[in-house]
């Protein structure tokens, strides 16, 4: 396996687009590179992509704003963490003046009238945000095929899915349209697309990053997090965004460590637990093999490896799809064509206006979630579904926490299946739901989780593993991932097929 070296300055002239965020920040600070040069490089690549026929256009980006990004970079405080470095954000994050369409027709005319806390922190830490990325409508999906902007292709193999719902942010990083991007993860939406595209994604602990200004899907699950090709880039972005915020009462009042500085700290007595339910028959043999090699790596580094059992793993999926749809049905009630959303032109009276605006504005998957959520919250079923799922959530949480008393990290494959082709699984949406089985638990229990690529399958497509850590101990996951990257190298994915 090749070690991705991160680029040295001598490579920069011809290969600007391959620079890691960390390398960019260094070069910007040394004035060996300008934000303008970098933006022009990314934008030229995006324009090239826009000229491609639909079937081979990656379509990761849905809005660009070079001028604003240049202004943001010019306003970056001296000696900021990110030094003006350009990044891309998912289209469900508010940044004043930028469209926040959530890939939905119902918000096709909506622009942010304020900025989310996480985006403001990024700007304050010297990021410049030059584009917004495609996604599944309202972050519901696992293939980025539910979007008013059209599907996103996996840059490694165009007829394959990039994953979802942050398919755009992941494909933008994998396709070298940016060094890093920001996504959101309610039930895997950062880690699963990162895994499909062969890049790294981190979902912070619930409460680590303020959700203020992230369009709510399921408020007790949602978190904002970074996607990048290098562990140090993930650390930088998390450090730039994390921390308590008065505007989000669920954000934790805890100090934010310097994640980027923590990376080099050696790890002593690491104990990694492997839940056997994540290694059952559903896991593809190529994935199992690659995963066990990654486990061997940690064992050779001196980690203690133990097998544990999380018998309620399957329940996490039901809990997720009951509670997240319930919360979504409530959160999406505001899109009524009056408070938010495009009003229908055909309406005859007020209730008809609500009805038509929502029928015309929402896509099928979003409607399906609203129906399911309204059902589980309805008078006759509330106790059987909603209440039961809430109680089960607590049981699952206790089980994970009991294991993490002993073990420092849980480790499992990010996906049990190989990356699949576009357009495959749409006939039965529950198939798609089942594909989230390894990703939703971290959101159900609110723990931090991080996915990184470790191998290529026989088609050259990525295989990844993920960690789950103790609440607010993102630093340990990052250090473990960094160790892997430094000692072992991450696979480099160029066009897989
Ligand atoms: N696949 C999950 C879903 O469709 C992902 C959601 C998310 O994390 N935004 O619900």
Short mmCIF file of C-alpha atoms and ligand atoms in Angstrom, two decimals:
data_model
loop_
_atom_site.label_atom_id
_atom_site.label_comp_id
_atom_site.label_asym_id
_atom_site.label_seq_id
_atom_site.Cartn_x
_atom_site.Cartn_y
_atom_site.Cartn_z
CA UNK A 1 0.00 0.00 0.00
CA UNK A 2 1.26 3.47 -0.84
CA UNK A 3 1.73 5.99 1.88
CA UNK A 4 -0.05 9.24 1.02
CA UNK A 5 2.73 11.59 1.85
CA UNK A 6 0.82 14.87 2.01
CA UNK A 7 2.34 17.26 -0.46
CA UNK A 8 5.62 18.98 -0.13
CA UNK A 9 5.99 22.49 -1.48
CA UNK A 10 7.89 21.32 -4.56
CA UNK A 11 4.77 19.55 -5.83
CA UNK A 12 2.51 22.49 -5.35
CA UNK A 13 2.75 24.26 -8.68
CA UNK A 14 1.26 21.54 -10.81
CA UNK A 15 -0.74 19.78 -8.14
CA UNK A 16 -2.37 22.45 -6.04
CA UNK A 17 -5.63 20.56 -5.90
CA UNK A 18 -3.96 17.64 -4.13
CA UNK A 19 -2.70 19.66 -1.20
CA UNK A 20 -4.03 18.74 2.19
CA UNK A 21 -5.64 21.42 4.33
CA UNK A 22 -2.71 21.24 6.72
CA UNK A 23 -0.22 21.79 3.88
CA UNK A 24 -2.35 24.64 2.51
CA UNK A 25 -2.43 26.44 5.84
CA UNK A 26 1.35 26.17 6.10
CA UNK A 27 1.94 27.46 2.58
CA UNK A 28 -0.55 30.31 3.00
CA UNK A 29 1.13 31.36 6.21
CA UNK A 30 4.56 31.28 4.58
CA UNK A 31 3.08 33.27 1.69
CA UNK A 32 4.17 30.60 -0.76
CA UNK A 33 0.59 30.26 -1.95
CA UNK A 34 -2.39 32.61 -2.17
CA UNK A 35 -6.04 31.87 -1.54
CA UNK A 36 -6.79 33.26 -5.00
CA UNK A 37 -4.48 30.77 -6.72
CA UNK A 38 -6.02 27.92 -4.85
CA UNK A 39 -9.58 29.05 -5.51
CA UNK A 40 -8.87 29.44 -9.19
CA UNK A 41 -7.51 25.92 -9.28
CA UNK A 42 -10.59 24.44 -7.56
CA UNK A 43 -13.02 26.51 -9.59
CA UNK A 44 -11.37 25.52 -12.84
CA UNK A 45 -11.74 21.87 -11.86
CA UNK A 46 -15.39 22.46 -10.99
CA UNK A 47 -16.00 24.13 -14.35
CA UNK A 48 -14.40 21.21 -16.12
CA UNK A 49 -16.75 18.91 -14.24
CA UNK A 50 -19.76 21.05 -15.18
CA UNK A 51 -18.92 20.53 -18.85
CA UNK A 52 -19.08 16.74 -18.54
CA UNK A 53 -22.14 14.81 -19.75
CA UNK A 54 -24.63 14.14 -16.94
CA UNK A 55 -23.70 10.48 -16.47
CA UNK A 56 -20.08 11.32 -15.74
CA UNK A 57 -20.46 14.69 -14.05
CA UNK A 58 -19.63 14.39 -10.37
CA UNK A 59 -22.04 17.20 -9.51
CA UNK A 60 -20.71 17.58 -5.99
CA UNK A 61 -21.05 21.35 -5.84
CA UNK A 62 -24.27 23.34 -6.28
CA UNK A 63 -23.23 26.93 -5.56
CA UNK A 64 -19.94 28.83 -5.81
CA UNK A 65 -18.94 32.25 -4.50
CA UNK A 66 -15.35 33.18 -5.23
CA UNK A 67 -15.73 36.86 -4.35
CA UNK A 68 -17.22 36.22 -0.94
CA UNK A 69 -14.59 33.60 -0.17
CA UNK A 70 -11.83 36.05 -1.08
CA UNK A 71 -13.38 38.62 1.27
CA UNK A 72 -13.61 36.05 4.05
CA UNK A 73 -9.97 35.09 3.54
CA UNK A 74 -8.94 38.75 3.53
CA UNK A 75 -10.77 39.19 6.85
CA UNK A 76 -9.18 36.13 8.42
CA UNK A 77 -7.55 37.23 11.67
CA UNK A 78 -3.76 37.28 11.69
CA UNK A 79 -2.32 33.97 12.85
CA UNK A 80 -5.64 32.19 12.57
CA UNK A 81 -5.80 28.41 12.73
CA UNK A 82 -6.75 28.06 9.07
CA UNK A 83 -5.00 31.07 7.52
CA UNK A 84 -7.70 31.76 4.88
CA UNK A 85 -7.90 28.18 3.56
CA UNK A 86 -10.90 27.55 1.28
CA UNK A 87 -13.39 24.83 2.13
CA UNK A 88 -16.85 23.65 1.01
CA UNK A 89 -19.96 23.21 3.18
CA UNK A 90 -23.07 21.07 2.84
CA UNK A 91 -26.17 22.87 1.59
CA UNK A 92 -28.02 22.55 4.92
CA UNK A 93 -25.73 24.91 6.84
CA UNK A 94 -26.60 28.57 7.22
CA UNK A 95 -24.03 31.09 6.07
CA UNK A 96 -25.39 34.59 5.61
CA UNK A 97 -26.37 35.25 1.98
CA UNK A 98 -25.65 31.70 0.76
CA UNK A 99 -28.51 29.51 -0.48
CA UNK A 100 -29.62 26.86 2.04
CA UNK A 101 -31.81 24.73 -0.18
CA UNK A 102 -31.18 21.37 1.49
CA UNK A 103 -31.47 19.97 -2.05
CA UNK A 104 -35.24 20.46 -1.78
CA UNK A 105 -37.65 22.17 -4.17
CA UNK A 106 -39.49 23.55 -1.17
CA UNK A 107 -36.45 25.71 -0.31
CA UNK A 108 -35.33 26.45 -3.87
CA UNK A 109 -35.51 30.23 -3.28
CA UNK A 110 -34.25 30.30 0.29
CA UNK A 111 -31.08 32.14 1.25
CA UNK A 112 -29.57 32.29 4.74
CA UNK A 113 -30.52 35.39 6.67
CA UNK A 114 -28.01 34.55 9.42
CA UNK A 115 -24.99 32.34 9.94
CA UNK A 116 -24.71 29.13 11.90
CA UNK A 117 -22.39 29.19 14.90
CA UNK A 118 -20.14 26.50 13.43
CA UNK A 119 -19.71 28.47 10.19
CA UNK A 120 -19.00 31.69 12.09
CA UNK A 121 -16.37 29.85 14.11
CA UNK A 122 -14.80 28.52 10.93
CA UNK A 123 -14.62 32.04 9.53
CA UNK A 124 -13.21 33.37 12.77
CA UNK A 125 -10.58 30.67 12.61
CA UNK A 126 -9.62 31.75 9.12
CA UNK A 127 -11.59 29.48 6.78
CA UNK A 128 -13.03 30.83 3.55
CA UNK A 129 -16.16 29.11 2.30
CA UNK A 130 -16.23 29.14 -1.48
CA UNK A 131 -18.97 26.67 -2.34
CA UNK A 132 -21.87 24.63 -1.06
CA UNK A 133 -22.26 20.94 -1.75
CA UNK A 134 -25.02 18.68 -3.04
CA UNK A 135 -26.77 16.33 -0.59
CA UNK A 136 -29.80 14.12 -0.16
CA UNK A 137 -32.95 16.19 0.34
CA UNK A 138 -33.07 17.32 3.98
CA UNK A 139 -30.19 14.90 4.63
CA UNK A 140 -32.43 11.85 4.17
CA UNK A 141 -30.73 9.12 2.19
CA UNK A 142 -27.60 7.05 1.81
CA UNK A 143 -26.77 7.42 -1.88
CA UNK A 144 -27.20 11.11 -2.70
CA UNK A 145 -29.84 10.24 -5.25
CA UNK A 146 -32.66 12.22 -3.56
CA UNK A 147 -31.68 15.72 -4.61
CA UNK A 148 -33.32 18.55 -6.55
CA UNK A 149 -29.84 19.12 -8.01
CA UNK A 150 -29.63 15.58 -9.38
CA UNK A 151 -27.47 12.67 -8.29
CA UNK A 152 -23.81 12.85 -7.30
CA UNK A 153 -21.32 10.45 -8.91
CA UNK A 154 -18.58 8.79 -6.92
CA UNK A 155 -15.39 10.39 -8.28
CA UNK A 156 -13.61 7.03 -8.02
CA UNK A 157 -16.11 5.24 -10.26
CA UNK A 158 -18.81 7.35 -11.81
CA UNK A 159 -21.51 4.71 -11.95
CA UNK A 160 -21.20 4.10 -8.21
CA UNK A 161 -22.85 5.97 -5.37
CA UNK A 162 -20.86 8.52 -3.37
CA UNK A 163 -22.92 7.63 -0.29
CA UNK A 164 -25.25 10.01 1.48
CA UNK A 165 -26.54 12.22 2.70
CA UNK A 166 -23.27 14.22 2.57
CA UNK A 167 -22.50 12.75 -0.86
CA UNK A 168 -21.57 16.19 -2.23
CA UNK A 169 -19.12 17.09 0.56
CA UNK A 170 -17.45 13.65 0.38
CA UNK A 171 -17.24 13.59 -3.43
CA UNK A 172 -15.86 17.15 -3.43
CA UNK A 173 -12.98 16.01 -1.21
CA UNK A 174 -12.39 12.72 -3.05
CA UNK A 175 -12.57 14.48 -6.44
CA UNK A 176 -9.99 17.08 -5.36
CA UNK A 177 -12.36 20.03 -5.64
CA UNK A 178 -11.36 21.06 -2.12
CA UNK A 179 -9.05 19.77 0.59
CA UNK A 180 -11.87 19.48 3.11
CA UNK A 181 -15.58 19.99 3.60
CA UNK A 182 -18.21 20.18 6.32
CA UNK A 183 -21.13 17.77 6.48
CA UNK A 184 -23.83 16.74 8.92
CA UNK A 185 -24.41 13.31 10.44
CA UNK A 186 -27.79 12.25 11.83
CA UNK A 187 -27.46 8.53 11.12
CA UNK A 188 -24.13 8.12 9.35
CA UNK A 189 -24.27 10.92 6.81
CA UNK A 190 -20.66 11.98 7.27
CA UNK A 191 -19.04 8.58 7.83
CA UNK A 192 -20.92 6.53 5.23
CA UNK A 193 -20.20 8.86 2.25
CA UNK A 194 -16.62 9.32 3.48
CA UNK A 195 -16.32 5.52 3.40
CA UNK A 196 -17.86 5.26 -0.08
CA UNK A 197 -15.47 7.91 -1.44
CA UNK A 198 -12.30 6.72 0.32
CA UNK A 199 -11.89 9.77 2.56
CA UNK A 200 -12.10 10.44 6.30
CA UNK A 201 -15.20 11.64 8.16
CA UNK A 202 -15.83 12.42 11.81
CA UNK A 203 -19.11 12.72 13.66
CA UNK A 204 -18.47 14.54 16.93
CA UNK A 205 -20.10 13.62 20.24
CA UNK A 206 -23.65 14.96 20.41
CA UNK A 207 -23.21 18.43 21.94
CA UNK A 208 -19.60 18.95 20.85
CA UNK A 209 -20.42 21.26 17.92
CA UNK A 210 -23.30 23.73 18.06
CA UNK A 211 -26.26 22.80 15.87
CA UNK A 212 -27.46 26.39 15.70
CA UNK A 213 -27.96 27.15 12.03
CA UNK A 214 -27.93 23.55 10.82
CA UNK A 215 -31.31 22.83 9.25
CA UNK A 216 -32.81 20.35 11.71
CA UNK A 217 -33.57 16.82 10.56
CA UNK A 218 -33.68 14.92 13.87
CA UNK A 219 -32.54 17.30 16.57
CA UNK A 220 -31.48 14.69 19.14
CA UNK A 221 -29.22 12.97 16.56
CA UNK A 222 -27.85 15.76 14.33
CA UNK A 223 -24.19 16.79 14.48
CA UNK A 224 -21.99 18.87 12.18
CA UNK A 225 -18.56 17.43 11.36
CA UNK A 226 -15.59 17.49 8.97
CA UNK A 227 -14.61 15.40 5.93
CA UNK A 228 -11.03 15.42 4.56
CA UNK A 229 -8.29 13.20 3.11
CA UNK A 230 -5.92 13.49 6.08
CA UNK A 231 -6.41 13.00 9.81
CA UNK A 232 -4.67 16.27 10.72
CA UNK A 233 -7.16 18.16 8.52
CA UNK A 234 -10.08 16.60 10.39
CA UNK A 235 -8.45 17.65 13.67
CA UNK A 236 -7.99 21.23 12.49
CA UNK A 237 -11.60 21.63 11.39
CA UNK A 238 -13.07 20.05 14.51
CA UNK A 239 -10.94 22.33 16.65
CA UNK A 240 -12.15 25.32 14.64
CA UNK A 241 -15.86 24.50 15.07
CA UNK A 242 -16.28 22.85 18.46
CA UNK A 243 -17.36 24.37 21.74
CA UNK A 244 -20.27 25.56 23.81
CA UNK A 245 -22.77 27.96 22.28
CA UNK A 246 -25.51 29.88 24.11
CA UNK A 247 -27.71 29.49 21.04
CA UNK A 248 -27.77 25.67 21.29
CA UNK A 249 -28.86 24.48 24.71
CA UNK A 250 -27.68 20.95 23.87
CA UNK A 251 -24.11 22.07 23.23
CA UNK A 252 -21.78 21.02 26.03
CA UNK A 253 -20.05 23.45 28.36
CA UNK A 254 -16.70 21.75 28.08
CA UNK A 255 -13.30 23.05 27.03
CA UNK A 256 -12.16 22.19 23.51
CA UNK A 257 -8.73 20.56 23.37
CA UNK A 258 -6.30 21.42 20.63
CA UNK A 259 -6.99 18.34 18.56
CA UNK A 260 -4.27 19.11 16.03
CA UNK A 261 -1.63 19.39 18.76
CA UNK A 262 -2.85 16.21 20.47
CA UNK A 263 -2.21 14.05 17.39
CA UNK A 264 1.44 13.30 18.04
CA UNK A 265 0.93 12.36 21.69
CA UNK A 266 1.80 8.65 21.91
CA UNK A 267 -1.04 6.38 23.00
CA UNK A 268 -0.30 4.08 25.90
CA UNK A 269 -2.29 1.03 26.92
CA UNK A 270 -4.90 1.43 24.21
CA UNK A 271 -7.75 -1.01 24.60
CA UNK A 272 -9.88 -1.58 21.51
CA UNK A 273 -13.10 -3.60 21.67
CA UNK A 274 -14.50 -5.38 18.63
CA UNK A 275 -18.25 -5.91 18.90
CA UNK A 276 -18.90 -9.32 17.36
CA UNK A 277 -22.31 -8.26 16.03
CA UNK A 278 -20.48 -5.97 13.60
CA UNK A 279 -18.54 -8.90 12.17
CA UNK A 280 -21.40 -11.29 11.41
CA UNK A 281 -22.32 -12.99 8.15
CA UNK A 282 -23.62 -9.79 6.59
CA UNK A 283 -20.09 -8.42 6.39
CA UNK A 284 -18.56 -8.97 2.96
CA UNK A 285 -15.48 -11.27 3.14
CA UNK A 286 -13.22 -8.67 1.51
CA UNK A 287 -14.30 -6.14 4.12
CA UNK A 288 -13.78 -8.57 6.97
CA UNK A 289 -10.27 -9.37 5.75
CA UNK A 290 -9.26 -5.73 5.38
CA UNK A 291 -10.80 -4.88 8.73
CA UNK A 292 -8.90 -7.66 10.52
CA UNK A 293 -5.67 -6.40 8.96
CA UNK A 294 -6.35 -2.98 10.45
CA UNK A 295 -7.03 -4.63 13.81
CA UNK A 296 -3.71 -6.51 13.50
CA UNK A 297 -1.96 -3.23 12.93
CA UNK A 298 -3.20 -1.88 16.25
CA UNK A 299 -2.35 -5.12 18.01
CA UNK A 300 1.21 -4.92 16.70
CA UNK A 301 1.38 -1.37 18.02
CA UNK A 302 0.69 -2.77 21.46
CA UNK A 303 -3.06 -2.27 21.74
CA UNK A 304 -5.10 -4.74 23.72
CA UNK A 305 -7.85 -6.16 21.50
CA UNK A 306 -10.91 -7.79 22.98
CA UNK A 307 -14.13 -9.13 21.56
CA UNK A 308 -17.33 -7.80 23.09
CA UNK A 309 -21.01 -8.29 22.45
CA UNK A 310 -23.56 -5.60 21.67
CA UNK A 311 -26.62 -7.76 21.22
CA UNK A 312 -28.90 -4.79 20.71
CA UNK A 313 -27.07 -3.55 17.60
CA UNK A 314 -29.98 -4.45 15.32
CA UNK A 315 -32.39 -2.55 17.55
CA UNK A 316 -30.39 0.62 16.98
CA UNK A 317 -31.67 0.66 13.41
CA UNK A 318 -35.34 0.45 14.46
CA UNK A 319 -34.80 3.01 17.20
CA UNK A 320 -33.15 5.33 14.71
CA UNK A 321 -35.88 5.05 12.09
CA UNK A 322 -38.67 5.52 14.66
CA UNK A 323 -37.18 8.46 16.55
CA UNK A 324 -35.52 10.24 13.64
CA UNK A 325 -38.70 10.18 11.56
CA UNK A 326 -40.75 11.36 14.56
CA UNK A 327 -38.40 14.28 15.06
CA UNK A 328 -38.27 14.98 11.32
CA UNK A 329 -42.06 15.10 11.05
CA UNK A 330 -42.08 17.76 13.73
CA UNK A 331 -39.05 19.70 12.45
CA UNK A 332 -40.33 19.77 8.89
CA UNK A 333 -43.74 21.14 9.91
CA UNK A 334 -42.35 24.66 9.52
CA UNK A 335 -42.11 24.23 5.74
CA UNK A 336 -45.72 25.19 5.11
CA UNK A 337 -45.31 27.64 2.24
CA UNK A 338 -45.77 30.63 4.58
CA UNK A 339 -43.17 30.58 7.32
CA UNK A 340 -40.71 28.73 5.13
CA UNK A 341 -40.88 27.20 1.70
CA UNK A 342 -42.27 28.16 -1.66
CA UNK A 343 -46.02 28.75 -1.55
CA UNK A 344 -48.00 26.80 -4.14
CA UNK A 345 -49.50 28.98 -6.85
CA UNK A 346 -52.52 26.71 -7.24
CA UNK A 347 -53.89 26.99 -3.69
CA UNK A 348 -57.54 27.92 -3.19
CA UNK A 349 -57.57 28.50 0.56
CA UNK A 350 -55.23 28.35 3.54
CA UNK A 351 -55.29 24.63 4.24
CA UNK A 352 -55.04 23.97 0.53
CA UNK A 353 -51.95 26.20 0.51
CA UNK A 354 -50.28 24.09 3.20
CA UNK A 355 -51.30 20.89 1.48
CA UNK A 356 -50.19 21.88 -2.01
CA UNK A 357 -46.96 23.63 -1.00
CA UNK A 358 -45.83 20.54 0.87
CA UNK A 359 -47.04 18.08 -1.78
CA UNK A 360 -45.27 19.99 -4.53
CA UNK A 361 -42.17 20.92 -2.55
CA UNK A 362 -41.08 17.71 -0.82
CA UNK A 363 -39.64 14.71 -2.63
CA UNK A 364 -40.82 11.13 -2.09
CA UNK A 365 -38.25 10.12 0.54
CA UNK A 366 -38.96 13.17 2.68
CA UNK A 367 -42.71 12.51 2.46
CA UNK A 368 -42.12 8.90 3.46
CA UNK A 369 -40.23 10.02 6.57
CA UNK A 370 -42.94 12.55 7.49
CA UNK A 371 -45.64 9.89 7.12
CA UNK A 372 -43.67 7.40 9.22
CA UNK A 373 -42.90 10.01 11.85
CA UNK A 374 -46.52 11.19 12.07
CA UNK A 375 -47.63 7.58 12.39
CA UNK A 376 -45.31 6.70 15.27
CA UNK A 377 -46.36 9.87 17.07
CA UNK A 378 -50.09 9.43 16.51
CA UNK A 379 -52.35 8.84 19.52
CA UNK A 380 -52.89 5.10 19.04
CA UNK A 381 -49.25 4.22 18.35
CA UNK A 382 -47.26 6.68 20.46
CA UNK A 383 -46.70 4.25 23.34
CA UNK A 384 -46.04 1.26 21.13
CA UNK A 385 -43.46 2.94 18.94
CA UNK A 386 -42.23 6.32 20.06
CA UNK A 387 -42.14 5.69 23.82
CA UNK A 388 -40.76 2.20 23.40
CA UNK A 389 -38.01 3.45 21.10
CA UNK A 390 -37.06 6.15 23.61
CA UNK A 391 -36.72 3.55 26.36
CA UNK A 392 -34.78 1.21 24.10
CA UNK A 393 -32.45 4.07 23.23
CA UNK A 394 -31.53 4.34 26.89
CA UNK A 395 -30.88 0.59 27.14
CA UNK A 396 -28.59 0.70 24.10
CA UNK A 397 -26.78 3.73 25.52
CA UNK A 398 -26.15 1.97 28.83
CA UNK A 399 -24.73 -1.05 27.03
CA UNK A 400 -22.30 1.02 24.95
CA UNK A 401 -21.21 2.99 28.01
CA UNK A 402 -20.66 -0.20 30.02
CA UNK A 403 -18.30 -1.49 27.33
CA UNK A 404 -16.51 1.85 27.13
CA UNK A 405 -15.78 1.72 30.85
CA UNK A 406 -13.24 -0.96 30.03
CA UNK A 407 -12.38 -0.33 26.43
CA UNK A 408 -11.15 3.02 25.14
CA UNK A 409 -12.49 2.61 21.65
CA UNK A 410 -14.89 0.41 19.74
CA UNK A 411 -13.75 -0.53 16.26
CA UNK A 412 -15.89 -1.91 13.44
CA UNK A 413 -16.19 -1.79 9.64
CA UNK A 414 -17.95 1.39 8.52
CA UNK A 415 -20.04 -0.51 5.99
CA UNK A 416 -20.87 -4.22 5.86
CA UNK A 417 -21.33 -4.07 2.07
CA UNK A 418 -19.18 -2.95 -0.83
CA UNK A 419 -19.93 0.41 -2.41
CA UNK A 420 -22.84 -0.17 -4.77
CA UNK A 421 -23.95 1.15 -8.14
CA UNK A 422 -26.21 4.13 -8.55
CA UNK A 423 -29.93 3.57 -9.05
CA UNK A 424 -29.84 0.09 -7.50
CA UNK A 425 -31.75 0.08 -4.29
CA UNK A 426 -34.56 2.46 -4.82
CA UNK A 427 -37.36 0.03 -5.40
CA UNK A 428 -37.43 -0.94 -1.76
CA UNK A 429 -36.51 1.97 0.52
CA UNK A 430 -36.22 -0.33 3.53
CA UNK A 431 -33.22 -1.99 1.82
CA UNK A 432 -31.57 1.40 1.84
CA UNK A 433 -32.50 1.90 5.50
CA UNK A 434 -30.95 -1.44 6.39
CA UNK A 435 -27.69 -0.37 4.78
CA UNK A 436 -27.27 2.16 7.61
CA UNK A 437 -27.03 -0.58 10.22
CA UNK A 438 -23.40 0.07 11.26
CA UNK A 439 -23.70 3.83 11.26
CA UNK A 440 -26.79 4.77 13.22
CA UNK A 441 -25.75 3.43 16.64
CA UNK A 442 -23.27 6.27 17.19
CA UNK A 443 -26.12 8.75 16.71
CA UNK A 444 -28.59 6.76 18.79
CA UNK A 445 -26.16 6.87 21.72
CA UNK A 446 -24.60 10.24 20.86
CA UNK A 447 -21.00 8.97 20.89
CA UNK A 448 -18.22 10.33 18.68
CA UNK A 449 -17.36 8.22 15.66
CA UNK A 450 -14.82 8.47 12.89
CA UNK A 451 -14.37 6.54 9.65
CA UNK A 452 -11.14 6.14 7.73
CA UNK A 453 -10.20 4.14 4.63
CA UNK A 454 -7.91 1.14 5.07
CA UNK A 455 -7.96 -0.86 1.84
CA UNK A 456 -9.27 -1.30 -1.68
CA UNK A 457 -11.72 -3.99 -2.69
CA UNK A 458 -11.22 -6.07 -5.84
CA UNK A 459 -12.69 -3.25 -7.93
CA UNK A 460 -10.37 -0.69 -6.39
CA UNK A 461 -13.19 0.86 -4.36
CA UNK A 462 -12.63 1.84 -0.75
CA UNK A 463 -13.02 -0.25 2.37
CA UNK A 464 -13.10 1.67 5.64
CA UNK A 465 -13.26 1.07 9.35
CA UNK A 466 -14.68 3.26 12.08
CA UNK A 467 -14.07 4.01 15.71
CA UNK A 468 -16.55 4.94 18.37
CA UNK A 469 -15.17 6.63 21.46
CA UNK A 470 -16.21 7.86 24.87
CA UNK A 471 -18.29 11.03 25.04
CA UNK A 472 -16.19 14.10 24.19
CA UNK A 473 -13.04 12.05 23.68
CA UNK A 474 -12.67 12.79 19.99
CA UNK A 475 -8.97 13.34 20.68
CA UNK A 476 -8.28 9.66 21.32
CA UNK A 477 -10.01 8.56 18.11
CA UNK A 478 -8.02 11.15 16.20
CA UNK A 479 -4.75 10.02 17.76
CA UNK A 480 -5.51 6.38 16.96
CA UNK A 481 -6.38 7.31 13.38
CA UNK A 482 -3.26 9.43 13.09
CA UNK A 483 -1.11 6.56 14.28
CA UNK A 484 -2.60 4.42 11.51
CA UNK A 485 -1.99 7.11 8.93
CA UNK A 486 1.60 7.75 10.03
CA UNK A 487 2.76 4.17 10.46
CA UNK A 488 0.68 2.34 7.94
CA UNK A 489 -0.37 4.94 5.38
CA UNK A 490 -3.82 5.45 3.96
CA UNK A 491 -4.72 3.99 0.60
CA UNK A 492 -4.73 6.56 -2.17
CA UNK A 493 -7.70 6.33 -4.49
CA UNK A 494 -7.46 7.57 -8.03
CA UNK A 495 -10.14 6.58 -10.52
CA UNK A 496 -10.95 3.13 -9.25
CA UNK A 497 -12.43 1.90 -12.49
N1 LIG B 1 -28.98 7.27 5.79
C1 LIG B 1 -29.45 8.01 6.90
C2 LIG B 1 -30.87 8.43 6.67
O1 LIG B 1 -31.28 8.40 5.56
C3 LIG B 1 -28.54 9.19 7.04
C4 LIG B 1 -29.11 10.37 7.66
C5 LIG B 1 -28.12 11.39 8.05
O2 LIG B 1 -27.15 11.08 8.73
N2 LIG B 1 -28.40 12.64 7.71
O3 LIG B 1 -31.58 8.76 7.56
#
